Short mmCIF file of C-alpha atoms in Angstrom, two decimals:
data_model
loop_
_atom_site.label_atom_id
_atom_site.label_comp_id
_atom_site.label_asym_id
_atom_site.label_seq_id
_atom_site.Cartn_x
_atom_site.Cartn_y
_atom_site.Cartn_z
CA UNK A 1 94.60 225.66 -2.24
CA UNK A 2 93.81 222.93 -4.64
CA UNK A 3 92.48 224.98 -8.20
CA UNK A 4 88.98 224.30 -10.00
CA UNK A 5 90.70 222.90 -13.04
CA UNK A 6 92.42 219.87 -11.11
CA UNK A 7 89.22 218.84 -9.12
CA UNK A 8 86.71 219.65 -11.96
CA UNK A 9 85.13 216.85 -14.14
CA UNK A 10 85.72 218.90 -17.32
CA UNK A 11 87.77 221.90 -18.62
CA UNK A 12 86.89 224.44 -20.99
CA UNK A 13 89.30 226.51 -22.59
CA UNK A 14 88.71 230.02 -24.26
CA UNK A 15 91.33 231.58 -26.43
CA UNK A 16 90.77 235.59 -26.73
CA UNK A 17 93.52 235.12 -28.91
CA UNK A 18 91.70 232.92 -31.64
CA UNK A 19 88.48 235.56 -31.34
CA UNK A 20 90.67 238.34 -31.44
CA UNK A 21 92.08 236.50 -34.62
CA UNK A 22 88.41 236.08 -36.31
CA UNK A 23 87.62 240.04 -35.56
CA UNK A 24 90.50 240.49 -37.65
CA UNK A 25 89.31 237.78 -40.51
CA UNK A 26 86.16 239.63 -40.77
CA UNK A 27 87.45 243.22 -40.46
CA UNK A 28 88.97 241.82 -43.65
CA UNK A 29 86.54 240.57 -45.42
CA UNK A 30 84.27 243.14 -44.74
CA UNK A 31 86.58 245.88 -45.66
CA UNK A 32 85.39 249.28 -45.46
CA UNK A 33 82.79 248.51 -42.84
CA UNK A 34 83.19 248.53 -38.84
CA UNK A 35 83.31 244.97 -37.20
CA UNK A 36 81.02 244.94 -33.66
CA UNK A 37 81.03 242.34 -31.58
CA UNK A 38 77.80 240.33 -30.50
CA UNK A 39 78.53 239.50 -26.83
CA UNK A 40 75.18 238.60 -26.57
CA UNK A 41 74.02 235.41 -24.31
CA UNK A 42 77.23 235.64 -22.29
CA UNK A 43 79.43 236.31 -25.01
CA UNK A 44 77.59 232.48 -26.54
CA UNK A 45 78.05 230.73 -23.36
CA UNK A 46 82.23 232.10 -23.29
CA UNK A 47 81.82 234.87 -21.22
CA UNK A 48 81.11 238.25 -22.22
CA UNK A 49 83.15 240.42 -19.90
CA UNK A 50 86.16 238.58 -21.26
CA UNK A 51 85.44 238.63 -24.02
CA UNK A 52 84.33 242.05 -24.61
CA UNK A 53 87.47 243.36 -22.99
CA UNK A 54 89.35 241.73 -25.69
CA UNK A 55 87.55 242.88 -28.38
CA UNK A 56 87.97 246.44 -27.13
CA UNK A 57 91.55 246.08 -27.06
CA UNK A 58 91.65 244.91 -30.21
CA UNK A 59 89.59 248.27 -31.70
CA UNK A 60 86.11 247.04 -31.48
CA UNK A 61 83.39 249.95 -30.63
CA UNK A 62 80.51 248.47 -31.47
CA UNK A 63 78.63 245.80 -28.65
CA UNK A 64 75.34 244.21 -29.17
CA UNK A 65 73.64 242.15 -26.84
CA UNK A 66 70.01 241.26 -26.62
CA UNK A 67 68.56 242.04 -22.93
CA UNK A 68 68.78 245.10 -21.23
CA UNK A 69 69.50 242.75 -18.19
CA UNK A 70 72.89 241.73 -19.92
CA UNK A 71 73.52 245.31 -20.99
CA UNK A 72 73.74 246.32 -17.49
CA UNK A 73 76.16 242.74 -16.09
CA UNK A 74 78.25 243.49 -18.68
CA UNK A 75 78.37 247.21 -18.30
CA UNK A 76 79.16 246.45 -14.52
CA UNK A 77 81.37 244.02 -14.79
CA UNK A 78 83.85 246.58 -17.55
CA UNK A 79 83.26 249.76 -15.71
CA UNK A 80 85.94 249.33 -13.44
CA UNK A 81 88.46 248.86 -16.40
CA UNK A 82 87.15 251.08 -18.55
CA UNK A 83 87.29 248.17 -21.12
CA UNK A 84 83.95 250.08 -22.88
CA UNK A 85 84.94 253.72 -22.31
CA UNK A 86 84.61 254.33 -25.65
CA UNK A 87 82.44 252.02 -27.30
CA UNK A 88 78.74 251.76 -27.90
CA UNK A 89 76.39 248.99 -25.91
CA UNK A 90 73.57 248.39 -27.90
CA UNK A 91 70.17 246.33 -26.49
CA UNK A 92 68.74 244.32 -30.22
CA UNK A 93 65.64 243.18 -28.14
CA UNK A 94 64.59 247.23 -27.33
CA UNK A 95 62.97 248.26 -24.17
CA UNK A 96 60.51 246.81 -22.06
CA UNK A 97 57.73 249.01 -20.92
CA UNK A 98 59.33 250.96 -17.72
CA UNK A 99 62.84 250.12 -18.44
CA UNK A 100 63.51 253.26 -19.96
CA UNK A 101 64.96 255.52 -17.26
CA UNK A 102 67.41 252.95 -16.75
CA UNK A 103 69.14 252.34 -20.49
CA UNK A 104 69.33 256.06 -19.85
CA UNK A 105 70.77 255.97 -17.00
CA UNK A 106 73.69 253.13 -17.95
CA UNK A 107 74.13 255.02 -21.40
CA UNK A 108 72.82 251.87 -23.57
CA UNK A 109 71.72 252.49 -27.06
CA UNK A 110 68.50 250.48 -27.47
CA UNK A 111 67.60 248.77 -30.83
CA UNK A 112 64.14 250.17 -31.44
CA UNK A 113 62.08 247.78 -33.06
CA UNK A 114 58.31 249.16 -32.79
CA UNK A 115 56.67 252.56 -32.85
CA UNK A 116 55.52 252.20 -29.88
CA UNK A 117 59.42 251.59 -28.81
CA UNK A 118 60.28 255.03 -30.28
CA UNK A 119 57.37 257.06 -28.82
CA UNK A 120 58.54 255.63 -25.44
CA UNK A 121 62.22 256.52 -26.04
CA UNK A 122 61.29 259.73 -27.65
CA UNK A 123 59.25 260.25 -23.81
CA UNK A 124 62.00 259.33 -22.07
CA UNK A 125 64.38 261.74 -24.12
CA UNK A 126 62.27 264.37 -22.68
CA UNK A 127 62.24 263.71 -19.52
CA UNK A 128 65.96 263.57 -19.51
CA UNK A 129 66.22 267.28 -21.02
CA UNK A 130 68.90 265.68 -23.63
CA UNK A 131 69.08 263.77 -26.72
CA UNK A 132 69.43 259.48 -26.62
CA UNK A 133 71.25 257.71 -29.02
CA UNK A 134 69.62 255.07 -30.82
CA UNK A 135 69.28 252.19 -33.23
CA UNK A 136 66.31 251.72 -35.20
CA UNK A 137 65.43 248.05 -36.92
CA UNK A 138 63.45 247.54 -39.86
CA UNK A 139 61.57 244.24 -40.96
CA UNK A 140 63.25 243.62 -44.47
CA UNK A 141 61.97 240.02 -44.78
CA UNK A 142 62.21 237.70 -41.83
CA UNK A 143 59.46 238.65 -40.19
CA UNK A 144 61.00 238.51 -36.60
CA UNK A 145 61.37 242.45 -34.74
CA UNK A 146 61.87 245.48 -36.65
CA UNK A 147 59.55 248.11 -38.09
CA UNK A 148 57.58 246.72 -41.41
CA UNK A 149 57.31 248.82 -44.17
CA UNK A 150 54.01 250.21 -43.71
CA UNK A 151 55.36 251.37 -39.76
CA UNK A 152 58.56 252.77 -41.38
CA UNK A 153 56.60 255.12 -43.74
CA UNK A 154 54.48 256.07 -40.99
CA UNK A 155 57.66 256.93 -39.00
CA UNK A 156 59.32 258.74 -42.02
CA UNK A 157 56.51 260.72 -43.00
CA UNK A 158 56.11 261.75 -38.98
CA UNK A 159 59.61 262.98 -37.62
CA UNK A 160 58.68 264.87 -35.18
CA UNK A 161 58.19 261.37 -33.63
CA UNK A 162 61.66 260.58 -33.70
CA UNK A 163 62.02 264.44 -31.37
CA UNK A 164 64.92 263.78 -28.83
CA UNK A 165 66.50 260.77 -30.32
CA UNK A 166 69.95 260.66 -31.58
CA UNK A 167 69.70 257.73 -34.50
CA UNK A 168 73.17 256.45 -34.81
CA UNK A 169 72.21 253.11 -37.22
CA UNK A 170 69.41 251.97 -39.38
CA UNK A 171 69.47 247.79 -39.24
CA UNK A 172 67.97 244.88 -40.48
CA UNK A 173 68.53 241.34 -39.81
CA UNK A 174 69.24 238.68 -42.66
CA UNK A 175 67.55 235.13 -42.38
CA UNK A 176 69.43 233.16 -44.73
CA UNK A 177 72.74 234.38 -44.63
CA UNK A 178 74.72 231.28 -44.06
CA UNK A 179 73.21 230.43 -47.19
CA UNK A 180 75.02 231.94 -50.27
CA UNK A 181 73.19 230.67 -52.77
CA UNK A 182 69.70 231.96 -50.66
CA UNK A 183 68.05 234.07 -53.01
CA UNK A 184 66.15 236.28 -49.78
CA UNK A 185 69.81 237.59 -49.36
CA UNK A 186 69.47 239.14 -52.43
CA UNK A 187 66.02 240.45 -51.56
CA UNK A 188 66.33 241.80 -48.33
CA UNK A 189 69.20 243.37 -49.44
CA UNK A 190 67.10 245.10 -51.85
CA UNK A 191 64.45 245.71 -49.49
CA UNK A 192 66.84 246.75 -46.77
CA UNK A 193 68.02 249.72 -49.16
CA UNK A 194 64.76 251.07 -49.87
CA UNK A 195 63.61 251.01 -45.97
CA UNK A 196 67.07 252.35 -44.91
CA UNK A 197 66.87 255.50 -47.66
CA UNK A 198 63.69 256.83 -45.96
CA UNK A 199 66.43 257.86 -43.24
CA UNK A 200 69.01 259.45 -45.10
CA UNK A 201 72.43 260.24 -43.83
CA UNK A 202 72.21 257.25 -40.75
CA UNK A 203 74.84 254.61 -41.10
CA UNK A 204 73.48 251.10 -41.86
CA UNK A 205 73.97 247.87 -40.66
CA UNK A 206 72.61 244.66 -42.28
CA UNK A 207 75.20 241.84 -41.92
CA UNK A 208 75.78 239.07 -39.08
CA UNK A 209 78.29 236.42 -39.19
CA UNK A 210 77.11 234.95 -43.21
CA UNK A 211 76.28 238.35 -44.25
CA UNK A 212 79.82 239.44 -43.52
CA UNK A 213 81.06 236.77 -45.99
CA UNK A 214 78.24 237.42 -48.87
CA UNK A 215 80.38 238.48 -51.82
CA UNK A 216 78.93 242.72 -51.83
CA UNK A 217 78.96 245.43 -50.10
CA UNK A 218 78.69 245.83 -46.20
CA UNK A 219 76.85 249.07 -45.50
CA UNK A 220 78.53 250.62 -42.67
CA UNK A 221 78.88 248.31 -39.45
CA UNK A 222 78.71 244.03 -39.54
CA UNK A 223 77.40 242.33 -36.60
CA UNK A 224 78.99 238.91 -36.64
CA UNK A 225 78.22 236.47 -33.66
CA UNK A 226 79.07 232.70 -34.37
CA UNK A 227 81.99 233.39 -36.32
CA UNK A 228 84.35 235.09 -34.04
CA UNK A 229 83.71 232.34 -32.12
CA UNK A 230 85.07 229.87 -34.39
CA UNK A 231 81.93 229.03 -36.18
CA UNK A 232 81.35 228.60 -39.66
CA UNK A 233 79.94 231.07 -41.38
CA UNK A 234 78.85 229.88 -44.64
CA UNK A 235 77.33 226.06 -44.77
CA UNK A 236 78.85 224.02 -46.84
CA UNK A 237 81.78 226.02 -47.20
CA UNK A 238 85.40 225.62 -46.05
CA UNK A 239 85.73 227.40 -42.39
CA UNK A 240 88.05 230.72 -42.20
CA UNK A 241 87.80 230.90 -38.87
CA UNK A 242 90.42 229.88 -36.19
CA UNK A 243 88.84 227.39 -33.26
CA UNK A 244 88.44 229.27 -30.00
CA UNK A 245 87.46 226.48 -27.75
CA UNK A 246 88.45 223.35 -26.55
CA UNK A 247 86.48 221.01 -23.59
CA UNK A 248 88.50 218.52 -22.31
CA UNK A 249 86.78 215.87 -19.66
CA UNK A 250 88.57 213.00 -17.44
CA UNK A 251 87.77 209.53 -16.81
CA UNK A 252 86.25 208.54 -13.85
CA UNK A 253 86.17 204.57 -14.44
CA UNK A 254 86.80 201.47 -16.89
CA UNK A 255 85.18 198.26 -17.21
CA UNK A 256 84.60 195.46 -19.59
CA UNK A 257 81.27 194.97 -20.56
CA UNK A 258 80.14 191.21 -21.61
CA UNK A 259 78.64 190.71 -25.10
CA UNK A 260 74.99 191.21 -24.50
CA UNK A 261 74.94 193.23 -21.56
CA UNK A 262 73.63 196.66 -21.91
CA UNK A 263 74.91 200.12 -21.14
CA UNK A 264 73.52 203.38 -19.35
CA UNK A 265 69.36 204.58 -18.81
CA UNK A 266 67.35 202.12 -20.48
CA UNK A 267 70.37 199.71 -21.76
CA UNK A 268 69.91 201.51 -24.88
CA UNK A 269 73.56 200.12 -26.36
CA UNK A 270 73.90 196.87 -26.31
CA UNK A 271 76.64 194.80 -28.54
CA UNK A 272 77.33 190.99 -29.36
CA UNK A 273 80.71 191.11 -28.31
CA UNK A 274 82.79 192.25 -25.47
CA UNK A 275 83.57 196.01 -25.24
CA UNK A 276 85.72 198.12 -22.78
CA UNK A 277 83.10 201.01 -21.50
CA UNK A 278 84.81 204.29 -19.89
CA UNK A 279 82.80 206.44 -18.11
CA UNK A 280 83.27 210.47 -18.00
CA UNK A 281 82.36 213.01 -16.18
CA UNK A 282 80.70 215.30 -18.32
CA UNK A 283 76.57 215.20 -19.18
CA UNK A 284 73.49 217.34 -19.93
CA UNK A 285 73.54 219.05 -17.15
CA UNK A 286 76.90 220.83 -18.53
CA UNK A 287 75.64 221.15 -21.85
CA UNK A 288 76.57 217.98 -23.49
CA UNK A 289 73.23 217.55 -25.86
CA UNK A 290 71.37 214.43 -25.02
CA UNK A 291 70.46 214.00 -28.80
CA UNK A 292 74.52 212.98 -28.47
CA UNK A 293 73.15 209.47 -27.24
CA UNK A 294 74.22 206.32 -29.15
CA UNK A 295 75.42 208.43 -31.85
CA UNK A 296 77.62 211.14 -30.61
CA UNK A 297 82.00 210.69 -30.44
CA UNK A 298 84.54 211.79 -28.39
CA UNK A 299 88.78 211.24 -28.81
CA UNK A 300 91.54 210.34 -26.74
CA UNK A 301 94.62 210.42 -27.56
CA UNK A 302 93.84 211.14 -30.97
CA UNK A 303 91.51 207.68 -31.19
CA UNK A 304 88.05 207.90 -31.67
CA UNK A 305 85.34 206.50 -29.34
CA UNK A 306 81.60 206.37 -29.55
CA UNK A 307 79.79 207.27 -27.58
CA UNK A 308 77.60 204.38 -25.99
CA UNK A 309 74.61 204.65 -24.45
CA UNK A 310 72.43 207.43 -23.21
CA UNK A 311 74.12 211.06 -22.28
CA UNK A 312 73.17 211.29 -18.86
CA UNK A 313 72.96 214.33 -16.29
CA UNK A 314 76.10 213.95 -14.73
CA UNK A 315 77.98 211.38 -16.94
CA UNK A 316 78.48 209.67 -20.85
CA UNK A 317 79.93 206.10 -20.91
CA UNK A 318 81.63 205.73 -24.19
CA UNK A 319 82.73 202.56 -26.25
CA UNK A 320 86.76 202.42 -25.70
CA UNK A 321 87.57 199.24 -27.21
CA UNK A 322 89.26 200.30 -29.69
CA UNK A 323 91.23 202.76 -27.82
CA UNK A 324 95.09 201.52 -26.37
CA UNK A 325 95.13 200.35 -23.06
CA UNK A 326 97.67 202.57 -21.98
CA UNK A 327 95.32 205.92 -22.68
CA UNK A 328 92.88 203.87 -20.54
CA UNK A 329 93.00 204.71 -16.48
CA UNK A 330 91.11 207.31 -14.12
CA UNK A 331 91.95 210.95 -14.65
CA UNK A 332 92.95 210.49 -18.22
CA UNK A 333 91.87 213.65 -20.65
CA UNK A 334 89.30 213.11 -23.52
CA UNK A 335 88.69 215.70 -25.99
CA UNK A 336 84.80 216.51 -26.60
CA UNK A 337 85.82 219.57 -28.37
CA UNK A 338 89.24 220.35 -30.11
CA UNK A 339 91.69 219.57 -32.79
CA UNK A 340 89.62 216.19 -33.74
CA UNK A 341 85.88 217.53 -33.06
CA UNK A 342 84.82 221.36 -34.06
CA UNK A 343 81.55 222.63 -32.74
CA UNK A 344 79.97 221.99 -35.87
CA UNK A 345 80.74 218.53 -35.40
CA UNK A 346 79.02 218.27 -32.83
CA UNK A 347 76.36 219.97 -33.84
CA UNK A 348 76.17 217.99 -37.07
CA UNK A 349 75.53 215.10 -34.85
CA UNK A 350 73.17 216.07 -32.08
CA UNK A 351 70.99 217.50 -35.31
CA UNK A 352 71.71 221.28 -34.29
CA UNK A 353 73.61 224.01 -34.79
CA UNK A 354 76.83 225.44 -33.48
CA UNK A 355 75.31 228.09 -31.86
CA UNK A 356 73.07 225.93 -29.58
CA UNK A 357 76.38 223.94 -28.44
CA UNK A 358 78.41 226.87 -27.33
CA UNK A 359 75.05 228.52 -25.34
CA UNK A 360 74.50 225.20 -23.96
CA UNK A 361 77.91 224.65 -22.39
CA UNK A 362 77.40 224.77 -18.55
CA UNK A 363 78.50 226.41 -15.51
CA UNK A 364 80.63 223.09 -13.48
CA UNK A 365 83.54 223.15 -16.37
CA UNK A 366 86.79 224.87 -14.95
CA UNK A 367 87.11 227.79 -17.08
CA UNK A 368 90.08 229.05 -19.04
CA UNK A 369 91.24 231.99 -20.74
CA UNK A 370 94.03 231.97 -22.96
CA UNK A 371 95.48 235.79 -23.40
CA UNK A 372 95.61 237.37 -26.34
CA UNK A 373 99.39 237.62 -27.40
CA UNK A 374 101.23 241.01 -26.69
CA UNK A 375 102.36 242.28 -29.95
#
């Protein structure tokens, strides 16, 4: 039987070794706190199961992911290993209304982000005749989920409201952290501290990906996302991190294009000389951002070529010319992502970020995991 990655227009290729790699960077650099993982979105568009398993291995005990829908595919999909046995699945978004009974039932820890949040889980608790654990998120500046400071003194001066929960973490989300220079790291930092003391003795948690690299202290657990997946996590700053992914796509045709003639939807790319145009099999439809037209690159063999035209659903016809013949012919491999183009490449030129391309990449590539390395 003929495999998906020889009859596929594109293949994308996933190294649990690199991520494993980055968990260790940032264990590092955030010495003296745990490292979770944020498997969140399908693990950014990578897969979660895989990697989640990985990350386990590797001494990770800490999962966050933001739906209680993906709490339960993921906690499904590891069961049978045991991959999770002993780590902790936590939900950032909370708890819809009625979804209570069943983060109990799955053993999720739910980020509570609302009072109304904790009276509900505090119910629920009750019902169950046993404590459940819990996070609980304070606002300390971006204005996004969390308790602000007027709910958390309501909630610290009112306990008993907090009957039948276990709180395992006090967190807060930071807004500028890929930002060192940001001067609201400093002051949610600051605010984060006071919020957090009005629960004393609960571990903290304040840092994602950036945070993790701010030069200070780490509280107690780091939640970085983008970075294990090769992501930088400071702008403007040299990346640490190893590259986890690579997209490779194939030619499906060559031609020579007149001088004059345009190319693709709307004959958007036109040139006064004569070009070589190869088309590939790659477009929006797998994630490829349209914002990549007439301005976006790819490589093969190591030789740039731009892309020309508009990214379409299916396909992206880019400029060749330049490009030797002999790298030229159907079935040949072009690197979108890889050892010439980094995600934030990419995103630098579709005007986005890093995180949009990897959550963006879609289901028709032929998948690949490279293992981590035994020993």
């Amino acid at each position: 039987m003929i495999g998906l990655v020889h009859i596929a227009g594109a293949v994308l290729r996933i190294d649990l070794g690199a991520i494993v790699a980055n968990y260790h960077i940032i264990r590092k650099q955030a010495a003296g706190a745990e490292v979770a993982g944020v498997v969140k979105a399908n693990a950014y568009g990578l897969g979660a199961p895989e990697v989640a398993a990985a990350l386990a291995q590797a001494g990770c005990r800490h999962f966050f992911v933001a739906q209680l829908s993906e709490a339960v595919s993921l906690r499904h999909a590891l069961d049978a290993s045991g991959a999770l046995s002993n780590a902790t699945l936590y939900v950032l978004n909370g708890l819809q209304p009625g979804a209570e009974s069943v983060a109990a039932e799955i053993g999720v820890t739910p980020v509570l982000n609302s009072l109304d949040q904790v009276d509900r889980w505090s119910a629920e608790a009750a019902a169950c005749g046993r404590a459940l654990p819990a996070a609980l998120q304070v606002d300390s500046g971006m204005s996004r989920l969390g308790l602000p400071p007027a709910e958390v003194e309501t909630l610290a001066s009112a306990p008993e409201r907090l009957n039948g929960i276990d709180l395992r973490v006090i967190m807060s989300h930071l807004a500028c952290a890929d930002d060192a220079t940001a001067k609201a790291n400093k002051a949610q930092t600051e605010a984060f501290e006071v919020l957090a003391s009005r629960f004393p003795g609960v571990p903290r948690s304040l840092d994602n990906s950036g945070g993790s690299f701010l030069p200070r202290g780490h509280f107690n657990i780091v939640r970085p996302g983008i970075a294990l997946y090769g992501g930088a996590p400071q702008a403007g700053s040299p990346n640490p991190m190893h590259p986890v992914v690579t997209l490779e796509a194939r030619i499906v045709q060559v031609r020579d294009v007149p001088a004059g003639v345009g190319v693709g939807y709307g004959l958007s790319s036109v040139a006064g000389y004569a070009r070589r145009i190869a088309t590939i099999a790659v477009g929006y439809a797998d994630g490829w951002p349209r914002h990549l037209s007439n301005c976006g690159s790819v490589f093969i063999g190591g030789h740039r070529a731009p892309i020309a035209g508009r990214v379409s659903m299916d396909s992206i016809t880019i400029d060749v010319t330049e490009v030797p013949p002999a790298l030229l012919y159907p079935g040949a491999s072009v690197e979108l992502l890889g050892p010439h183009q980094t995600i934030d490449d990419v995103a630098s030129d579709a005007g986005t970020i890093s995180y949009e391309i990897l959550t963006q990449l879609g289901q028709r590539y032929a998948r690949e995991y490279i293992p981590v390395a035994e020993g």
